[in-house]
Each structure stands twice: as structure tokens, then as C-alpha cells.
Amino acid sequence: MGKSNTQQGRIRQWFSRWLASRLPPASKVTLAHKSVFILPTSFGMLWLFLVLILFLFGTNYQNNLVIALSLLLLSVFNTCIIYSYRNLAGLTISSKSCPQAYAGDTLVFPIHLSAKQTQFSVLINYPQNQIKRLDRVTTQPTNTLISFDNSYRGIVSPGRLKIESRYPLGLCRAWSHVDLDNQHIVFASPLDAKEQLTHFDNSHEYIANDQGGHIPGVDEFKGLRQHIPGESLKQVAWKQLAQGRGMLTKEFQQPQGQPQWLTLADLTINELETRLSQLTHSVDTLSEKGQVFGLVLGDNIIPPSEGESHRIRCLQAIALVPAKSETQQ
């Protein structure tokens, strides 16, 4: 039993290497003779068996009508091979960036499809995931979403996308496995916790603090809001008023105290994944409040900042922290 599993593993590895050399990863792939594989379905095998029985029956009893029927059925099967190939050949598949996702969420990969001619009944899915059926792919570009179940953080590769069709009669199965090279960084699953927030003082020591927010001030431009009658005209956005956008007031803000720091000093603790999930939740919480914060992950220090780009940078850094087994190596 063990030897059989080993042999199957070697066969899979050999097939993966062969497939990688024949269909290398690319963000855009057009199916052609080199990338489309065809085999009879179970219904097709039954069809061929029927053809063989009819041919033997016709030759044994010298019945030309039965022989002609067997040859007709064989020609239909041969025609299905050609149409099965043509139904996938010329199909162009390209990938787009995946939306943000956390570990445990179902990833959604946007796929862009276009064809040289109308193609029917195309099935698309990632291995062991839900199959998406497209009844028709026309010459007009088509966008579809392919789901991928994932429970891990870090860099996730969905693998090869399977594209299949059994058009027109289900006698032949034409398929391809394309690697769109669409790896995606999945954030750690957020876990609500009372994470201790700290900031550096002048001696570079950690001090517990709840600073990092903003209060009304004159240091930084915050945005525009509707003007309230009676307010000072010094803050009126005259340029926007001249553009016909109405009377708007400029708002300014200033940081409140020292910025906050989220820390993970020990990367080899037993509950590493729990701590990373807590950090993820804290990053999302502080970003939602618009507070300034920094992140310390061992030697990786992200300076204090705010905004969506800072949030994504922090979440990516947390997601890419090596697992405990990798850290101990």
C-alpha cells in the first residue's frame, strides 16, 4: 500500500513537471493545439463499444446496412473530436488582481475570457473547488469570478485553473490546465483581543499609551465639509465655490500625542498564529478610527502612518511572518 502511494506521488510529480514545461505560468494564456487535451468520456467509450458490436454483428451476418450504421456512428464520434477541440481552441484566459481576503475566507479570483468564435458549455474551476459553468463565451470579453477555498495566511497560489468542455454530444472531454500565475497575499484571520498598544519615548522604551488619534487643529488638511452659516469665511474653499460645487469649509487636524505601536517581539511563541490574528484585528481597528500607528515584527519595523495603503502594508507584513516551524529552522 505504501509503495503504491509512493508510485502515485512520483507519477503526479512527473506529470506536474511535464505540464509546467508544456504550459508554463503566464498571466494570459490562449488555448491552442499544444494546450488542449482530448479523451473519450464514459459515454464516449460506451459509444465506441456499440460501434464495435455493430461492426462485428454486420460482418458476421454480412449485413451491409448494420456495417454502414456502425461506420456512421464512428464518423459522428470522429466529428465530435474535432468540434470538442474547436470549442476550446482560441479561448484566451487572463487573470486580474484578487480582492483582499483573510484566512478562512473564500477567495474570489476574477478571470477575463475572450474567444475568436462563440464557444459553448465551458466549465471552469480550481482543483477541489466549485465548478463555474459558462453556457456561452462570445467574441465579446467576458468576466467571471472563480471561487477558491482557503484557510491559510501568507502567499496563496490557487494552482492550475481547469477549463473543460464536453460539447457537442458529451462523447469527448476536451480540457486544459493553465497556470495564470495569480498568487495572492492572504491576511491572517482577525481575532478580537485587548492588544496592548505602545509608543516609543525619547529613550526608545515601550510605554503603554492610547495616543495616535487626531483632534481638530491646523497642522494637516483633513478634507472638505458643507459650510455652516455663521462660520468664519477664512476656511471657505473658494476654489471649489468658483467651480460651482457650493459653499464648502476646509477642515484641518493635528495628531494627538505620540503614535501607537503594535508589537510582536517574540516570533517563536507557542501561540504565534493567535498573536498574529490579534495584530490583524488591531490594525483594522486603528485604521478604521483613522489613528496613526506603527508595527514592529522582530527586525521588521514599519514607521507610523495612517490610511488604506499603510493598513495593507501592515497586514501583508503580518501575513508573511514565517510559521513557527519555519522560524525554528
GROMACS .gro file of C-alpha atoms in nm:
model
  329
    1MET     CA    1   0.000   0.000   0.000
    2GLY     CA    2   0.281   0.240   0.090
    3LYS     CA    3   0.473   0.154  -0.226
    4SER     CA    4   0.161   0.219  -0.434
    5ASN     CA    5   0.115   0.564  -0.277
    6THR     CA    6   0.482   0.642  -0.339
    7GLN     CA    7   0.449   0.547  -0.704
    8GLN     CA    8   0.137   0.759  -0.742
    9GLY     CA    9   0.319   1.053  -0.584
   10ARG     CA   10   0.607   1.014  -0.828
   11ILE     CA   11   0.367   0.998  -1.121
   12ARG     CA   12   0.195   1.318  -1.003
   13GLN     CA   13   0.530   1.494  -0.965
   14TRP     CA   14   0.638   1.383  -1.312
   15PHE     CA   15   0.308   1.498  -1.462
   16SER     CA   16   0.333   1.836  -1.282
   17ARG     CA   17   0.685   1.889  -1.419
   18TRP     CA   18   0.577   1.789  -1.768
   19LEU     CA   19   0.274   2.017  -1.752
   20ALA     CA   20   0.488   2.307  -1.625
   21SER     CA   21   0.725   2.267  -1.921
   22ARG     CA   22   0.440   2.238  -2.170
   23LEU     CA   23   0.218   2.510  -2.016
   24PRO     CA   24   0.442   2.748  -1.816
   25PRO     CA   25   0.285   3.004  -1.581
   26ALA     CA   26   0.160   3.319  -1.756
   27SER     CA   27  -0.088   3.592  -1.669
   28LYS     CA   28  -0.251   3.548  -2.011
   29VAL     CA   29  -0.297   3.219  -2.198
   30THR     CA   30  -0.457   3.139  -2.534
   31LEU     CA   31  -0.557   2.774  -2.577
   32ALA     CA   32  -0.424   2.603  -2.886
   33HIS     CA   33  -0.324   2.258  -3.015
   34LYS     CA   34  -0.041   2.235  -2.762
   35SER     CA   35  -0.255   2.313  -2.459
   36VAL     CA   36  -0.582   2.126  -2.525
   37PHE     CA   37  -0.618   1.757  -2.432
   38ILE     CA   38  -0.899   1.529  -2.552
   39LEU     CA   39  -1.017   1.187  -2.432
   40PRO     CA   40  -1.345   0.998  -2.466
   41THR     CA   41  -1.592   1.026  -2.181
   42SER     CA   42  -1.756   0.718  -2.028
   43PHE     CA   43  -2.048   0.780  -2.262
   44GLY     CA   44  -1.800   0.803  -2.549
   45MET     CA   45  -1.642   0.470  -2.454
   46LEU     CA   46  -1.988   0.312  -2.450
   47TRP     CA   47  -2.049   0.466  -2.794
   48LEU     CA   48  -1.728   0.309  -2.930
   49PHE     CA   49  -1.821  -0.026  -2.777
   50LEU     CA   50  -2.158  -0.005  -2.953
   51VAL     CA   51  -1.981   0.075  -3.281
   52LEU     CA   52  -1.759  -0.231  -3.238
   53ILE     CA   53  -2.055  -0.460  -3.158
   54LEU     CA   54  -2.250  -0.335  -3.460
   55PHE     CA   55  -1.950  -0.378  -3.689
   56LEU     CA   56  -1.886  -0.735  -3.569
   57PHE     CA   57  -2.255  -0.814  -3.598
   58GLY     CA   58  -2.270  -0.672  -3.952
   59THR     CA   59  -1.959  -0.856  -4.076
   60ASN     CA   60  -2.064  -1.182  -3.913
   61TYR     CA   61  -2.407  -1.178  -4.077
   62GLN     CA   62  -2.286  -0.992  -4.386
   63ASN     CA   63  -2.539  -0.716  -4.328
   64ASN     CA   64  -2.423  -0.405  -4.513
   65LEU     CA   65  -2.687  -0.185  -4.350
   66VAL     CA   66  -2.555  -0.261  -3.999
   67ILE     CA   67  -2.196  -0.209  -4.115
   68ALA     CA   68  -2.293   0.127  -4.264
   69LEU     CA   69  -2.465   0.222  -3.937
   70SER     CA   70  -2.150   0.138  -3.738
   71LEU     CA   71  -1.936   0.347  -3.973
   72LEU     CA   72  -2.183   0.635  -3.948
   73LEU     CA   73  -2.167   0.625  -3.568
   74LEU     CA   74  -1.788   0.615  -3.587
   75SER     CA   75  -1.782   0.921  -3.814
   76VAL     CA   76  -2.009   1.104  -3.567
   77PHE     CA   77  -1.760   1.025  -3.290
   78ASN     CA   78  -1.471   1.147  -3.505
   79THR     CA   79  -1.659   1.469  -3.580
   80CYS     CA   80  -1.717   1.524  -3.208
   81ILE     CA   81  -1.339   1.508  -3.151
   82ILE     CA   82  -1.290   1.796  -3.395
   83TYR     CA   83  -1.575   2.005  -3.254
   84SER     CA   84  -1.463   1.941  -2.895
   85TYR     CA   85  -1.120   2.079  -2.979
   86ARG     CA   86  -1.258   2.377  -3.170
   87ASN     CA   87  -1.484   2.461  -2.877
   88LEU     CA   88  -1.179   2.542  -2.661
   89ALA     CA   89  -0.916   2.640  -2.918
   90GLY     CA   90  -0.869   3.016  -2.941
   91LEU     CA   91  -1.007   3.081  -2.593
   92THR     CA   92  -0.795   3.347  -2.419
   93ILE     CA   93  -0.784   3.347  -2.039
   94SER     CA   94  -0.623   3.616  -1.826
   95SER     CA   95  -0.623   3.690  -1.456
   96LYS     CA   96  -0.693   4.005  -1.259
   97SER     CA   97  -0.598   4.102  -0.905
   98CYS     CA   98  -0.790   3.924  -0.631
   99PRO     CA   99  -0.980   4.132  -0.373
  100GLN     CA  100  -0.847   4.149  -0.017
  101ALA     CA  101  -0.921   3.839   0.188
  102TYR     CA  102  -0.848   3.688   0.527
  103ALA     CA  103  -0.754   3.331   0.615
  104GLY     CA  104  -1.069   3.120   0.625
  105ASP     CA  105  -1.248   3.331   0.364
  106THR     CA  106  -1.334   3.200   0.021
  107LEU     CA  107  -1.102   3.373  -0.223
  108VAL     CA  108  -1.255   3.509  -0.540
  109PHE     CA  109  -1.029   3.527  -0.846
  110PRO     CA  110  -1.155   3.746  -1.133
  111ILE     CA  111  -1.095   3.576  -1.470
  112HIS     CA  112  -1.118   3.754  -1.806
  113LEU     CA  113  -1.229   3.542  -2.105
  114SER     CA  114  -1.245   3.615  -2.476
  115ALA     CA  115  -1.287   3.387  -2.779
  116LYS     CA  116  -1.228   3.406  -3.154
  117GLN     CA  117  -1.565   3.241  -3.209
  118THR     CA  118  -1.864   3.157  -2.993
  119GLN     CA  119  -1.792   2.867  -2.758
  120PHE     CA  120  -2.048   2.669  -2.562
  121SER     CA  121  -2.077   2.494  -2.227
  122VAL     CA  122  -1.737   2.579  -2.079
  123LEU     CA  123  -1.665   2.456  -1.725
  124ILE     CA  124  -1.403   2.638  -1.513
  125ASN     CA  125  -1.278   2.563  -1.163
  126TYR     CA  126  -0.974   2.527  -0.942
  127PRO     CA  127  -0.895   2.175  -0.812
  128GLN     CA  128  -1.144   2.055  -0.549
  129ASN     CA  129  -1.347   2.375  -0.571
  130GLN     CA  130  -1.686   2.475  -0.704
  131ILE     CA  131  -1.729   2.449  -1.081
  132LYS     CA  132  -1.839   2.760  -1.271
  133ARG     CA  133  -2.040   2.687  -1.586
  134LEU     CA  134  -2.045   2.934  -1.875
  135ASP     CA  135  -2.317   2.843  -2.122
  136ARG     CA  136  -2.168   3.069  -2.387
  137VAL     CA  137  -1.843   3.259  -2.437
  138THR     CA  138  -1.868   3.505  -2.724
  139THR     CA  139  -1.619   3.725  -2.904
  140GLN     CA  140  -1.714   4.000  -2.659
  141PRO     CA  141  -1.492   3.997  -2.347
  142THR     CA  142  -1.644   3.813  -2.053
  143ASN     CA  143  -1.556   3.848  -1.684
  144THR     CA  144  -1.631   3.578  -1.432
  145LEU     CA  145  -1.543   3.504  -1.068
  146ILE     CA  146  -1.385   3.172  -0.971
  147SER     CA  147  -1.400   3.073  -0.603
  148PHE     CA  148  -1.116   2.912  -0.411
  149ASP     CA  149  -1.149   2.785  -0.053
  150ASN     CA  150  -0.851   2.873   0.163
  151SER     CA  151  -0.775   2.853   0.535
  152TYR     CA  152  -0.414   2.974   0.541
  153ARG     CA  153  -0.245   3.313   0.563
  154GLY     CA  154   0.052   3.424   0.356
  155ILE     CA  155   0.119   3.379  -0.013
  156VAL     CA  156  -0.152   3.155  -0.156
  157SER     CA  157  -0.139   3.010  -0.506
  158PRO     CA  158  -0.465   2.856  -0.627
  159GLY     CA  159  -0.279   2.627  -0.865
  160ARG     CA  160  -0.377   2.546  -1.219
  161LEU     CA  161  -0.716   2.652  -1.348
  162LYS     CA  162  -0.907   2.366  -1.509
  163ILE     CA  163  -1.105   2.451  -1.823
  164GLU     CA  164  -1.325   2.175  -1.962
  165SER     CA  165  -1.591   2.121  -2.226
  166ARG     CA  166  -1.794   1.818  -2.342
  167TYR     CA  167  -1.960   1.996  -2.629
  168PRO     CA  168  -2.138   1.899  -2.854
  169LEU     CA  169  -2.271   1.549  -2.762
  170GLY     CA  170  -2.074   1.460  -2.450
  171LEU     CA  171  -1.879   1.189  -2.633
  172CYS     CA  172  -1.541   1.360  -2.584
  173ARG     CA  173  -1.393   1.559  -2.299
  174ALA     CA  174  -1.163   1.842  -2.400
  175TRP     CA  175  -0.976   2.016  -2.120
  176SER     CA  176  -0.672   2.219  -2.026
  177HIS     CA  177  -0.485   2.314  -1.709
  178VAL     CA  178  -0.349   2.669  -1.719
  179ASP     CA  179  -0.140   2.843  -1.456
  180LEU     CA  180  -0.230   3.214  -1.456
  181ASP     CA  181   0.046   3.292  -1.206
  182ASN     CA  182  -0.203   3.473  -0.979
  183GLN     CA  183  -0.054   3.433  -0.633
  184HIS     CA  184  -0.224   3.640  -0.365
  185ILE     CA  185  -0.128   3.750  -0.014
  186VAL     CA  186  -0.399   3.640   0.229
  187PHE     CA  187  -0.418   3.828   0.558
  188ALA     CA  188  -0.427   3.649   0.893
  189SER     CA  189  -0.775   3.590   1.028
  190PRO     CA  190  -0.865   3.880   1.264
  191LEU     CA  191  -0.921   3.789   1.627
  192ASP     CA  192  -1.068   4.039   1.871
  193ALA     CA  193  -0.843   4.089   2.174
  194LYS     CA  194  -0.730   4.364   2.412
  195GLU     CA  195  -0.396   4.407   2.241
  196GLN     CA  196  -0.163   4.636   2.440
  197LEU     CA  197  -0.073   4.943   2.236
  198THR     CA  198   0.257   5.119   2.299
  199HIS     CA  199   0.472   5.401   2.172
  200PHE     CA  200   0.840   5.492   2.189
  201ASP     CA  201   0.953   5.768   2.419
  202ASN     CA  202   1.280   5.957   2.383
  203SER     CA  203   1.474   5.669   2.538
  204HIS     CA  204   1.321   5.425   2.284
  205GLU     CA  205   1.141   5.224   2.550
  206TYR     CA  206   0.790   5.091   2.511
  207ILE     CA  207   0.529   5.281   2.712
  208ALA     CA  208   0.161   5.189   2.726
  209ASN     CA  209  -0.048   5.462   2.568
  210ASP     CA  210  -0.373   5.523   2.385
  211GLN     CA  211  -0.247   5.808   2.169
  212GLY     CA  212  -0.228   5.825   1.790
  213GLY     CA  213  -0.564   5.978   1.712
  214HIS     CA  214  -0.644   6.318   1.566
  215ILE     CA  215  -0.808   6.626   1.709
  216PRO     CA  216  -0.919   6.944   1.528
  217GLY     CA  217  -0.618   7.165   1.457
  218VAL     CA  218  -0.425   7.348   1.189
  219ASP     CA  219  -0.140   7.107   1.104
  220GLU     CA  220  -0.286   6.869   0.846
  221PHE     CA  221  -0.560   6.912   0.586
  222LYS     CA  222  -0.840   6.665   0.660
  223GLY     CA  223  -1.099   6.735   0.390
  224LEU     CA  224  -1.400   6.941   0.293
  225ARG     CA  225  -1.743   6.956   0.451
  226GLN     CA  226  -2.061   7.156   0.396
  227HIS     CA  227  -2.032   7.514   0.515
  228ILE     CA  228  -2.243   7.607   0.818
  229PRO     CA  229  -2.383   7.965   0.820
  230GLY     CA  230  -2.203   8.179   1.074
  231GLU     CA  231  -1.864   8.005   1.042
  232SER     CA  232  -1.551   8.205   0.965
  233LEU     CA  233  -1.504   8.279   0.595
  234LYS     CA  234  -1.128   8.218   0.631
  235GLN     CA  235  -1.181   7.843   0.598
  236VAL     CA  236  -1.413   7.858   0.295
  237ALA     CA  237  -1.287   7.663  -0.009
  238TRP     CA  238  -1.316   7.944  -0.260
  239LYS     CA  239  -1.171   7.741  -0.547
  240GLN     CA  240  -1.443   7.476  -0.515
  241LEU     CA  241  -1.703   7.754  -0.484
  242ALA     CA  242  -1.583   7.901  -0.815
  243GLN     CA  243  -1.618   7.555  -0.972
  244GLY     CA  244  -1.985   7.551  -0.879
  245ARG     CA  245  -1.955   7.289  -0.604
  246GLY     CA  246  -2.124   7.507  -0.345
  247MET     CA  247  -2.004   7.659  -0.020
  248LEU     CA  248  -1.756   7.419   0.144
  249THR     CA  249  -1.538   7.458   0.452
  250LYS     CA  250  -1.181   7.327   0.484
  251GLU     CA  251  -1.116   7.106   0.787
  252PHE     CA  252  -0.775   7.062   0.947
  253GLN     CA  253  -0.649   6.823   1.214
  254GLN     CA  254  -0.339   6.752   1.419
  255PRO     CA  255  -0.205   6.431   1.577
  256GLN     CA  256  -0.289   6.371   1.942
  257GLY     CA  257   0.024   6.271   2.134
  258GLN     CA  258   0.269   6.002   2.033
  259PRO     CA  259   0.179   5.743   1.763
  260GLN     CA  260   0.080   5.395   1.874
  261TRP     CA  261   0.288   5.086   1.807
  262LEU     CA  262   0.168   4.731   1.761
  263THR     CA  263   0.440   4.485   1.856
  264LEU     CA  264   0.520   4.118   1.832
  265ALA     CA  265   0.860   4.085   1.993
  266ASP     CA  266   0.877   3.703   2.018
  267LEU     CA  267   0.820   3.518   1.691
  268THR     CA  268   0.869   3.169   1.841
  269ILE     CA  269   0.592   3.165   2.100
  270ASN     CA  270   0.353   2.874   2.102
  271GLU     CA  271   0.053   3.089   2.016
  272LEU     CA  272   0.208   3.268   1.720
  273GLU     CA  273  -0.098   3.240   1.496
  274THR     CA  274  -0.324   3.373   1.772
  275ARG     CA  275  -0.099   3.674   1.825
  276LEU     CA  276  -0.086   3.744   1.452
  277SER     CA  277  -0.465   3.729   1.435
  278GLN     CA  278  -0.484   3.975   1.725
  279LEU     CA  279  -0.242   4.210   1.549
  280THR     CA  280  -0.454   4.191   1.233
  281HIS     CA  281  -0.763   4.289   1.427
  282SER     CA  282  -0.579   4.578   1.593
  283VAL     CA  283  -0.453   4.707   1.257
  284ASP     CA  284  -0.805   4.705   1.116
  285THR     CA  285  -0.946   4.873   1.427
  286LEU     CA  286  -0.690   5.154   1.434
  287SER     CA  287  -0.722   5.211   1.059
  288GLU     CA  288  -1.099   5.234   1.090
  289LYS     CA  289  -1.057   5.500   1.360
  290GLY     CA  290  -0.809   5.692   1.144
  291GLN     CA  291  -0.533   5.669   1.407
  292VAL     CA  292  -0.160   5.686   1.344
  293PHE     CA  293   0.028   5.367   1.435
  294GLY     CA  294   0.340   5.170   1.356
  295LEU     CA  295   0.417   4.798   1.353
  296VAL     CA  296   0.714   4.605   1.493
  297LEU     CA  297   0.761   4.241   1.389
  298GLY     CA  298   1.103   4.139   1.513
  299ASP     CA  299   1.353   4.319   1.290
  300ASN     CA  300   1.081   4.440   1.056
  301ILE     CA  301   0.969   4.788   1.161
  302ILE     CA  302   0.701   4.978   0.970
  303PRO     CA  303   0.708   5.350   1.062
  304PRO     CA  304   0.391   5.513   1.197
  305SER     CA  305   0.143   5.628   0.937
  306GLU     CA  306  -0.225   5.606   0.851
  307GLY     CA  307  -0.455   5.539   0.558
  308GLU     CA  308  -0.553   5.240   0.347
  309SER     CA  309  -0.210   5.186   0.191
  310HIS     CA  310  -0.049   5.176   0.537
  311ARG     CA  311  -0.313   4.930   0.656
  312ILE     CA  312  -0.249   4.695   0.363
  313ARG     CA  313   0.127   4.718   0.411
  314CYS     CA  314   0.094   4.621   0.778
  315LEU     CA  315  -0.149   4.335   0.709
  316GLN     CA  316   0.081   4.198   0.438
  317ALA     CA  317   0.378   4.210   0.674
  318ILE     CA  318   0.179   4.019   0.938
  319ALA     CA  319   0.063   3.764   0.682
  320LEU     CA  320   0.420   3.699   0.566
  321VAL     CA  321   0.561   3.627   0.912
  322PRO     CA  322   0.715   3.276   0.888
  323ALA     CA  323   0.525   2.999   1.060
  324LYS     CA  324   0.666   2.863   1.384
  325SER     CA  325   0.817   2.555   1.214
  326GLU     CA  326   0.990   2.778   0.958
  327THR     CA  327   1.111   3.023   1.225
  328GLN     CA  328   1.278   2.749   1.427
  329GLN     CA  329   1.473   2.610   1.131
   0.00000   0.00000   0.00000
